[in-house]
CSV table of C-alpha atoms in Angstrom, one decimal:
chain,number,residue,atom,x,y,z
A,1,MET,CA,0.0,0.0,0.0
A,2,LYS,CA,1.3,3.4,-0.9
A,3,LYS,CA,2.5,5.5,2.0
A,4,LYS,CA,0.8,8.7,2.9
A,5,TRP,CA,2.8,12.0,3.1
A,6,TYR,CA,2.4,12.2,6.8
A,7,GLU,CA,4.1,8.9,7.3
A,8,TYR,CA,7.4,10.6,6.3
A,9,LEU,CA,7.2,13.3,9.0
A,10,TRP,CA,10.0,11.6,10.9
A,11,ILE,CA,12.3,13.1,8.3
A,12,VAL,CA,11.2,16.6,9.3
A,13,SER,CA,11.9,15.8,13.0
A,14,ALA,CA,15.4,14.4,12.2
A,15,THR,CA,16.1,17.4,9.9
A,16,TYR,CA,15.0,19.8,12.6
A,17,LEU,CA,17.5,18.4,15.1
A,18,ALA,CA,20.3,18.4,12.4
A,19,LEU,CA,19.6,22.0,11.4
A,20,GLY,CA,20.1,23.2,14.9
A,21,PHE,CA,23.8,22.2,14.7
A,22,PHE,CA,24.3,24.6,11.7
A,23,ASN,CA,22.1,27.5,12.7
A,24,ILE,CA,20.4,27.7,16.0
A,25,LEU,CA,17.8,30.1,14.7
A,26,PHE,CA,16.1,27.1,13.0
A,27,ALA,CA,15.0,26.1,16.5
A,28,TRP,CA,12.2,28.6,16.1
A,29,LEU,CA,10.6,26.1,13.7
A,30,GLY,CA,10.0,23.8,16.7
A,31,LEU,CA,7.2,26.1,17.7
A,32,ILE,CA,5.1,24.4,15.0
A,33,CYS,CA,5.4,21.1,16.9
A,34,PHE,CA,4.4,22.9,20.1
A,35,MET,CA,1.5,24.9,18.8
A,36,THR,CA,-0.1,22.4,16.2
A,37,PRO,CA,-1.1,19.7,18.8
A,38,LEU,CA,-2.6,22.4,21.1
A,39,ILE,CA,-4.5,24.0,18.3
A,40,ILE,CA,-5.8,20.6,17.0
A,41,SER,CA,-6.9,19.5,20.5
A,42,ILE,CA,-8.6,22.8,21.3
A,43,ALA,CA,-10.3,23.3,17.9
A,44,LYS,CA,-11.0,19.7,16.9
A,45,GLY,CA,-11.0,18.0,20.3
A,46,SER,CA,-8.7,15.2,19.2
A,47,LYS,CA,-5.2,13.8,19.6
A,48,SER,CA,-4.7,13.4,15.8
A,49,TYR,CA,-1.4,15.2,16.1
A,50,CYS,CA,-0.1,12.4,18.3
A,51,ASN,CA,-2.0,9.7,16.5
A,52,THR,CA,-1.0,10.7,12.9
A,53,TYR,CA,1.4,13.6,12.5
A,54,CYS,CA,4.0,13.4,15.3
A,55,GLY,CA,7.3,13.1,13.5
A,56,ARG,CA,9.2,12.4,16.8
A,57,GLY,CA,6.8,9.5,17.5
A,58,GLN,CA,7.4,8.1,14.0
A,59,LEU,CA,11.2,8.5,14.5
A,60,PHE,CA,11.0,6.4,17.7
A,61,THR,CA,8.8,3.8,16.0
A,62,LEU,CA,11.4,3.5,13.2
A,63,LEU,CA,14.5,3.4,15.4
A,64,GLY,CA,13.0,1.2,18.1
A,65,GLY,CA,10.7,-0.9,15.9
A,66,LYS,CA,12.1,-1.5,12.4
A,67,LEU,CA,15.7,-0.8,13.2
A,68,GLY,CA,15.6,-2.8,16.5
A,69,PHE,CA,17.2,-0.3,18.9
A,70,SER,CA,14.6,-1.1,21.6
A,71,ARG,CA,14.4,-3.8,24.2
A,72,LYS,CA,10.6,-3.8,23.7
A,73,LYS,CA,9.9,-4.2,27.4
A,74,THR,CA,6.8,-2.7,29.1
A,75,PRO,CA,7.8,0.5,30.9
A,76,PRO,CA,7.3,0.7,34.7
A,77,LYS,CA,3.7,1.4,35.8
A,78,PHE,CA,4.4,4.8,37.3
A,79,LEU,CA,5.2,6.2,33.8
A,80,ARG,CA,1.6,6.0,32.7
A,81,GLN,CA,0.0,7.0,36.0
A,82,THR,CA,-1.7,10.4,36.2
A,83,TRP,CA,0.3,11.8,39.1
A,84,PHE,CA,3.6,11.2,37.2
A,85,ARG,CA,2.4,12.4,33.8
A,86,TYR,CA,1.0,15.7,35.3
A,87,SER,CA,4.0,16.1,37.6
A,88,PHE,CA,6.3,15.8,34.6
A,89,LEU,CA,4.2,18.2,32.6
A,90,THR,CA,4.3,20.7,35.4
A,91,PHE,CA,8.1,20.3,35.7
A,92,PHE,CA,8.5,20.6,31.9
A,93,MET,CA,6.4,23.7,31.7
A,94,THR,CA,8.1,25.3,34.7
A,95,MET,CA,11.5,24.8,32.9
A,96,PHE,CA,9.9,26.1,29.7
A,97,LEU,CA,8.7,29.3,31.5
A,98,LEU,CA,12.2,29.8,33.1
A,99,MET,CA,13.6,29.6,29.6
A,100,ILE,CA,11.1,32.3,28.4
A,101,TYR,CA,12.2,34.4,31.4
A,102,ASN,CA,15.9,34.0,30.4
A,103,THR,CA,14.9,35.1,26.9
A,104,PHE,CA,13.1,38.1,28.4
A,105,LEU,CA,16.3,39.1,30.4
A,106,VAL,CA,18.4,39.0,27.2
A,107,PHE,CA,15.8,41.2,25.4
A,108,ALA,CA,16.2,43.5,28.4
A,109,GLY,CA,20.0,43.7,28.0
A,110,ALA,CA,21.5,40.6,29.7
A,111,THR,CA,24.3,38.8,27.8
A,112,LEU,CA,23.4,36.1,25.3
A,113,THR,CA,24.4,32.6,26.5
A,114,GLU,CA,25.5,30.6,23.5
A,115,ALA,CA,24.8,27.2,25.0
A,116,VAL,CA,22.2,24.5,24.8
A,117,THR,CA,21.0,23.1,28.1
A,118,LEU,CA,20.5,19.3,28.0
A,119,LEU,CA,18.4,17.5,30.5
A,120,TRP,CA,18.0,20.9,32.4
A,121,VAL,CA,21.5,20.5,33.9
A,122,PHE,CA,24.2,20.2,31.3
A,123,ASN,CA,25.2,23.3,29.4
A,124,LEU,CA,26.6,22.2,26.0
A,125,PRO,CA,28.8,24.9,24.3
A,126,TRP,CA,27.1,25.8,21.0
A,127,GLN,CA,29.1,28.8,19.9
A,128,TRP,CA,29.7,27.7,16.3
A,129,THR,CA,26.1,28.4,15.2
A,130,ALA,CA,25.6,31.7,13.5
A,131,THR,CA,23.5,34.1,15.6
A,132,SER,CA,24.5,37.4,14.1
A,133,LEU,CA,21.5,37.4,11.9
A,134,ALA,CA,19.1,38.0,14.7
A,135,PRO,CA,18.9,40.1,17.9
A,136,PRO,CA,20.3,38.4,21.0
A,137,GLY,CA,16.9,37.9,22.5
A,138,VAL,CA,15.7,36.0,19.4
A,139,ALA,CA,18.9,33.9,19.5
A,140,GLN,CA,18.5,33.2,23.2
A,141,PHE,CA,15.0,31.8,22.7
A,142,ALA,CA,16.4,29.6,19.9
A,143,PHE,CA,19.1,28.2,22.2
A,144,GLY,CA,16.5,27.6,25.0
A,145,PHE,CA,13.9,26.0,22.7
A,146,TYR,CA,16.5,23.8,21.0
A,147,GLY,CA,17.5,22.7,24.5
A,148,VAL,CA,13.9,21.7,25.2
A,149,MET,CA,13.6,19.8,22.0
A,150,LEU,CA,16.9,18.1,22.4
A,151,THR,CA,16.2,17.1,26.0
A,152,SER,CA,12.8,15.6,25.1
A,153,THR,CA,14.5,13.7,22.2
A,154,VAL,CA,17.2,12.3,24.4
A,155,LEU,CA,14.7,11.3,27.1
A,156,GLY,CA,12.6,9.7,24.4
A,157,LEU,CA,15.6,7.8,23.0
A,158,ILE,CA,16.6,6.5,26.4
A,159,THR,CA,13.2,5.2,27.2
A,160,MET,CA,12.9,3.9,23.6
A,161,ILE,CA,16.1,1.8,24.2
A,162,LEU,CA,15.1,0.7,27.7
A,163,PHE,CA,11.5,0.0,27.1
A,164,LYS,CA,9.1,0.0,24.1
A,165,PRO,CA,9.9,2.2,21.0
A,166,ASN,CA,7.2,4.7,21.8
A,167,SER,CA,7.6,4.9,25.6
A,168,TRP,CA,8.1,8.6,25.3
A,169,CYS,CA,4.5,8.9,24.1
A,170,VAL,CA,3.3,7.7,27.5
A,171,TYR,CA,4.7,10.7,29.4
A,172,CYS,CA,5.2,13.2,26.6
A,173,PRO,CA,4.1,16.6,28.0
A,174,MET,CA,2.4,17.5,24.8
A,175,GLY,CA,0.5,14.3,24.8
A,176,THR,CA,-0.5,14.7,28.4
A,177,MET,CA,-1.6,18.3,27.7
A,178,THR,CA,-3.6,17.5,24.6
A,179,GLN,CA,-5.3,14.5,26.3
A,180,GLY,CA,-6.1,16.8,29.2
A,181,ILE,CA,-7.6,19.4,26.9
A,182,CYS,CA,-9.8,16.7,25.2
A,183,LYS,CA,-10.9,15.4,28.6
A,184,LEU,CA,-11.9,18.9,29.6
A,185,LYS,CA,-13.7,19.5,26.4
A,186,TYR,CA,-15.7,16.3,26.7
A,187,ARG,CA,-15.9,16.1,30.5
A,188,LYS,CA,-19.6,15.3,30.5
A,189,GLU,CA,-19.0,12.1,28.5
A,190,ILE,CA,-16.3,11.1,31.1
A,191,VAL,CA,-18.8,11.5,33.9
A,192,GLU,CA,-21.4,9.4,32.0
A,193,ARG,CA,-18.8,6.7,31.3
A,194,THR,CA,-17.7,6.2,34.9
B,1,MET,CA,-16.8,-18.0,11.3
B,2,PRO,CA,-16.2,-18.9,15.0
B,3,VAL,CA,-16.3,-16.1,17.5
B,4,PRO,CA,-12.7,-15.5,18.9
B,5,LYS,CA,-12.4,-16.5,22.5
B,6,LYS,CA,-10.5,-13.4,23.5
B,7,LYS,CA,-10.6,-9.8,22.9
B,8,ALA,CA,-8.5,-6.7,23.7
B,9,HIS,CA,-9.3,-4.7,26.8
B,10,VAL,CA,-7.9,-1.2,27.3
B,11,GLY,CA,-7.1,-0.1,30.8
B,12,LYS,CA,-8.1,3.2,32.3
B,13,GLU,CA,-4.6,4.6,32.1
B,14,CYS,CA,-4.7,4.6,28.3
B,15,VAL,CA,-2.7,7.6,27.0
B,16,ALA,CA,-4.6,7.7,23.7
B,17,CYS,CA,-1.4,7.7,21.6
B,18,GLY,CA,-3.0,5.6,18.9
B,19,LYS,CA,-0.1,3.2,18.3
B,20,CYS,CA,-2.5,0.2,18.7
B,21,VAL,CA,-4.8,1.6,16.1
B,22,LYS,CA,-2.1,1.4,13.5
B,23,GLU,CA,-1.1,-2.1,14.5
B,24,CYS,CA,-4.6,-3.6,14.5
B,25,PRO,CA,-5.1,-5.9,11.4
B,26,VAL,CA,-8.9,-5.6,11.5
B,27,ARG,CA,-9.2,-2.0,12.5
B,28,ALA,CA,-11.1,-2.8,15.6
B,29,LEU,CA,-9.5,0.0,17.7
B,30,SER,CA,-10.1,3.7,17.6
B,31,VAL,CA,-9.0,6.7,19.7
B,32,TYR,CA,-12.2,8.2,21.0
B,33,LYS,CA,-12.1,12.0,21.0
B,34,GLY,CA,-8.5,12.1,22.1
B,35,MET,CA,-9.4,10.6,25.5
B,36,TYR,CA,-9.0,6.9,25.4
B,37,THR,CA,-9.1,3.9,23.0
B,38,LEU,CA,-12.2,1.9,22.2
B,39,VAL,CA,-12.2,-1.7,21.2
B,40,GLY,CA,-14.8,-2.7,18.6
B,41,ASP,CA,-16.5,-6.0,17.8
B,42,PRO,CA,-14.2,-6.9,14.9
B,43,CYS,CA,-11.4,-7.6,17.5
B,44,ILE,CA,-10.0,-11.1,16.8
B,45,GLY,CA,-7.9,-11.2,20.0
B,46,CYS,CA,-4.6,-11.4,18.1
B,47,GLY,CA,-2.8,-9.4,20.8
B,48,LYS,CA,-0.8,-7.2,18.4
B,49,CYS,CA,-2.2,-4.1,20.1
B,50,ALA,CA,-1.1,-5.3,23.5
B,51,LYS,CA,2.3,-6.0,22.2
B,52,THR,CA,2.7,-2.6,20.8
B,53,CYS,CA,1.0,-0.5,23.5
B,54,PRO,CA,3.8,1.7,25.0
B,55,ALA,CA,1.9,2.2,28.2
B,56,GLY,CA,1.2,-1.5,28.7
B,57,VAL,CA,-2.5,-1.0,29.4
B,58,ILE,CA,-3.9,-3.4,26.8
B,59,GLU,CA,-4.6,-7.0,27.8
B,60,LEU,CA,-6.5,-9.9,26.3
B,61,ILE,CA,-9.5,-11.0,28.2
B,62,ALA,CA,-12.1,-13.7,27.7
B,63,ARG,CA,-14.9,-12.6,25.3
B,64,LYS,CA,-18.3,-12.6,26.9
B,65,VAL,CA,-20.5,-14.9,24.7
B,66,GLU,CA,-24.2,-13.9,24.6
B,67,GLY,CA,-26.4,-16.4,26.5
B,68,ALA,CA,-23.5,-17.9,28.4
B,69,THR,CA,-23.7,-18.2,32.1
B,70,ALA,CA,-20.8,-17.3,34.4
């Protein structure tokens, strides 16, 4: 059967990560992956981004499934439990807001930090990427956002190797958020179901 | 055609990622309004969905046959 165009979105995800090595300003494109699922869940009330269009999910399916880089073990129970998923979402969003605050400081005159923060702790030097094209604040957001994207990819890769290929989908903050939005949107149906 | 003895059952902690939907050979599964996954009657109990479910919330259970007593 002929593959559909959206089955190749893993290429977009991989290209995005590669582009950040050459010019950090490409990191801004990541906002598409951030906004689209939210817009779909709010407007349509579905998780079709996760279900169909998520390039990162496809990348994990490919690497862990077809290419065999996964142990294919069921992840620990806590990963799927509500308390963990929402705690991780809160933590992720807090770090995201801190990143926005740092961007604001640079816009206000603070010095640009040419580094990508991996796993919220490790500052990777990233000075080789051209940032002269944009104001320091714009570049600071790019460094910060690329760090968010790289961190989630690395976490996804680790859980892909240790557990099932798409283990990241279980605790992905975007997935938690969009499912939460859908549940809010159709809360009456949930009450009826239980 | 005999009715399959087992069918998939999705637990409450389903994350609605939709991986099982793609894996199902008879299209018995669907993500309902982004909230959870539903299993339809066509389910043949092959277990492919359970194998692929990243959250590990799908299991195969005995199918209730109409008219049967417990």
